[in-house]
PDB file of C-alpha atoms in Angstrom:
ATOM      1  CA  LYS A   1      -7.030  72.676  -2.815  1.00  0.00           C
ATOM      2  CA  ARG A   2      -5.289  69.541  -1.540  1.00  0.00           C
ATOM      3  CA  GLU A   3      -4.004  66.675  -3.655  1.00  0.00           C
ATOM      4  CA  VAL A   4      -3.621  63.184  -2.291  1.00  0.00           C
ATOM      5  CA  THR A   5      -1.636  60.546  -4.168  1.00  0.00           C
ATOM      6  CA  VAL A   6      -2.292  56.929  -3.298  1.00  0.00           C
ATOM      7  CA  ALA A   7       0.164  54.315  -4.500  1.00  0.00           C
ATOM      8  CA  ALA A   8      -1.355  50.929  -5.168  1.00  0.00           C
ATOM      9  CA  ALA A   9       0.257  48.022  -3.384  1.00  0.00           C
ATOM     10  CA  PRO A  10       1.899  45.502  -5.713  1.00  0.00           C
ATOM     11  CA  ILE A  11      -0.153  42.378  -6.325  1.00  0.00           C
ATOM     12  CA  HIS A  12       1.592  39.015  -6.350  1.00  0.00           C
ATOM     13  CA  TYR A  13       0.055  35.852  -7.722  1.00  0.00           C
ATOM     14  CA  ALA A  14       1.384  32.431  -6.781  1.00  0.00           C
ATOM     15  CA  ALA A  15       1.168  29.893  -9.563  1.00  0.00           C
ATOM     16  CA  ALA A  16       1.714  26.208  -8.968  1.00  0.00           C
ATOM     17  CA  PRO A  17       3.885  24.436 -11.528  1.00  0.00           C
ATOM     18  CA  ALA A  18       2.056  22.268 -14.030  1.00  0.00           C
ATOM     19  CA  PRO A  19       1.666  18.677 -12.810  1.00  0.00           C
ATOM     20  CA  VAL A  20       3.989  16.123 -14.356  1.00  0.00           C
ATOM     21  CA  ALA A  21       2.576  12.696 -15.165  1.00  0.00           C
ATOM     22  CA  HIS A  22       4.842   9.732 -14.499  1.00  0.00           C
ATOM     23  CA  ALA A  23       3.793   6.410 -15.993  1.00  0.00           C
ATOM     24  CA  ALA A  24       4.638   3.260 -14.096  1.00  0.00           C
ATOM     25  CA  PRO A  25       6.928   1.072 -16.206  1.00  0.00           C
ATOM     26  CA  ALA A  26       5.493  -2.248 -17.267  1.00  0.00           C
ATOM     27  CA  ALA A  27       8.009  -5.035 -17.756  1.00  0.00           C
ATOM     28  CA  ALA A  28       7.373  -7.160 -20.833  1.00  0.00           C
ATOM     29  CA  PRO A  29       8.620 -10.727 -21.245  1.00  0.00           C
ATOM     30  CA  ALA A  30      11.072 -11.162 -24.119  1.00  0.00           C
ATOM     31  CA  SER A  31       8.670 -13.485 -25.982  1.00  0.00           C
ATOM     32  CA  MET A  32       5.961 -10.817 -26.304  1.00  0.00           C
ATOM     33  CA  PRO A  33       5.535  -8.547 -29.343  1.00  0.00           C
ATOM     34  CA  SER A  34       7.332  -5.193 -29.208  1.00  0.00           C
ATOM     35  CA  ASP A  35       3.941  -3.434 -29.040  1.00  0.00           C
ATOM     36  CA  PRO A  36       2.193  -4.974 -26.004  1.00  0.00           C
ATOM     37  CA  ALA A  37      -1.173  -3.456 -26.953  1.00  0.00           C
ATOM     38  CA  THR A  38      -1.231  -5.687 -30.043  1.00  0.00           C
ATOM     39  CA  ILE A  39      -1.356  -9.440 -29.491  1.00  0.00           C
ATOM     40  CA  VAL A  40      -1.541 -11.792 -32.457  1.00  0.00           C
ATOM     41  CA  ALA A  41      -4.553 -14.116 -32.137  1.00  0.00           C
ATOM     42  CA  ARG A  42      -4.064 -16.144 -35.316  1.00  0.00           C
ATOM     43  CA  ALA A  43      -2.105 -15.802 -38.543  1.00  0.00           C
ATOM     44  CA  GLY A  44      -2.830 -12.385 -39.988  1.00  0.00           C
ATOM     45  CA  GLU A  45      -5.160 -11.246 -37.193  1.00  0.00           C
ATOM     46  CA  GLU A  46      -4.276  -8.823 -34.394  1.00  0.00           C
ATOM     47  CA  VAL A  47      -6.180  -8.013 -31.232  1.00  0.00           C
ATOM     48  CA  LYS A  48      -5.958  -4.257 -30.718  1.00  0.00           C
ATOM     49  CA  SER A  49      -6.633  -2.423 -27.494  1.00  0.00           C
ATOM     50  CA  PRO A  50      -9.786  -0.286 -27.647  1.00  0.00           C
ATOM     51  CA  MET A  51      -8.047   2.392 -25.537  1.00  0.00           C
ATOM     52  CA  VAL A  52      -4.706   4.003 -24.799  1.00  0.00           C
ATOM     53  CA  GLY A  53      -3.090   3.252 -21.466  1.00  0.00           C
ATOM     54  CA  THR A  54      -0.422   1.295 -19.634  1.00  0.00           C
ATOM     55  CA  ALA A  55      -0.236  -2.361 -20.670  1.00  0.00           C
ATOM     56  CA  TYR A  56       0.211  -4.993 -17.970  1.00  0.00           C
ATOM     57  CA  LEU A  57       1.207  -8.395 -19.337  1.00  0.00           C
ATOM     58  CA  GLN A  58       0.952 -10.194 -15.997  1.00  0.00           C
ATOM     59  CA  PRO A  59      -1.587  -9.958 -13.162  1.00  0.00           C
ATOM     60  CA  ALA A  60       1.021  -8.965 -10.545  1.00  0.00           C
ATOM     61  CA  PRO A  61       4.747  -8.176 -10.465  1.00  0.00           C
ATOM     62  CA  GLY A  62       6.761 -11.396 -10.396  1.00  0.00           C
ATOM     63  CA  SER A  63       3.866 -13.597 -11.526  1.00  0.00           C
ATOM     64  CA  ASP A  64       3.578 -15.489 -14.807  1.00  0.00           C
ATOM     65  CA  PRO A  65       2.329 -13.514 -17.828  1.00  0.00           C
ATOM     66  CA  PHE A  66      -1.270 -13.908 -18.947  1.00  0.00           C
ATOM     67  CA  ILE A  67      -0.094 -15.456 -22.245  1.00  0.00           C
ATOM     68  CA  LYS A  68       3.122 -16.462 -23.999  1.00  0.00           C
ATOM     69  CA  ALA A  69       3.956 -17.196 -27.634  1.00  0.00           C
ATOM     70  CA  GLY A  70       2.575 -20.614 -28.550  1.00  0.00           C
ATOM     71  CA  ASP A  71      -0.160 -20.603 -25.872  1.00  0.00           C
ATOM     72  CA  LYS A  72      -3.629 -21.756 -26.854  1.00  0.00           C
ATOM     73  CA  VAL A  73      -6.250 -19.248 -25.738  1.00  0.00           C
ATOM     74  CA  LYS A  74     -10.007 -19.523 -25.377  1.00  0.00           C
ATOM     75  CA  LYS A  75     -12.542 -16.878 -26.339  1.00  0.00           C
ATOM     76  CA  GLY A  76     -12.885 -14.420 -23.446  1.00  0.00           C
ATOM     77  CA  GLN A  77      -9.541 -15.327 -21.836  1.00  0.00           C
ATOM     78  CA  THR A  78      -7.612 -12.263 -20.612  1.00  0.00           C
ATOM     79  CA  LEU A  79      -4.678 -11.468 -22.903  1.00  0.00           C
ATOM     80  CA  LEU A  80      -3.463  -8.416 -20.985  1.00  0.00           C
ATOM     81  CA  ILE A  81      -4.733  -5.535 -18.863  1.00  0.00           C
ATOM     82  CA  ILE A  82      -4.780  -1.905 -19.981  1.00  0.00           C
ATOM     83  CA  GLU A  83      -4.788   0.679 -17.182  1.00  0.00           C
ATOM     84  CA  ALA A  84      -6.545   3.836 -18.331  1.00  0.00           C
ATOM     85  CA  MET A  85      -7.624   6.615 -15.963  1.00  0.00           C
ATOM     86  CA  LYS A  86      -6.861   4.463 -12.887  1.00  0.00           C
ATOM     87  CA  THR A  87      -9.170   1.697 -14.177  1.00  0.00           C
ATOM     88  CA  MET A  88      -7.882  -1.786 -15.010  1.00  0.00           C
ATOM     89  CA  ASN A  89      -9.446  -3.005 -18.276  1.00  0.00           C
ATOM     90  CA  HIS A  90      -9.075  -6.697 -19.170  1.00  0.00           C
ATOM     91  CA  ILE A  91      -8.531  -7.224 -22.903  1.00  0.00           C
ATOM     92  CA  PRO A  92     -10.084 -10.604 -23.806  1.00  0.00           C
ATOM     93  CA  ALA A  93      -9.351 -12.952 -26.694  1.00  0.00           C
ATOM     94  CA  PRO A  94     -12.074 -12.447 -29.315  1.00  0.00           C
ATOM     95  CA  ARG A  95     -12.030 -16.161 -30.227  1.00  0.00           C
ATOM     96  CA  ASP A  96     -10.147 -19.390 -29.610  1.00  0.00           C
ATOM     97  CA  GLY A  97      -6.659 -19.410 -31.101  1.00  0.00           C
ATOM     98  CA  VAL A  98      -2.905 -19.698 -30.664  1.00  0.00           C
ATOM     99  CA  VAL A  99      -0.641 -16.790 -29.739  1.00  0.00           C
ATOM    100  CA  ALA A 100       2.020 -16.280 -32.403  1.00  0.00           C
TER     101      ALA A 100
END
């Protein structure tokens, strides 16, 4: 009777490290509210973003902001842009008003 012993080769699995998300910083003008996703439309009323994302207060780096405190806005005018899942979403003014 013969006995044969077979040693199994070690198995190695390569695992990639978990991806790290880095959000692009958005510069906010000093006159804007501390929470850029909330813009005051008129006394006591806030316009809230319908989604979570990165807030852009100006259309391009170095350009003027969409709105500033004291600006009169028209219904439908872009207040800011929220980037969510690589999509730029314009947040419009729900009615005419003045930014506080």
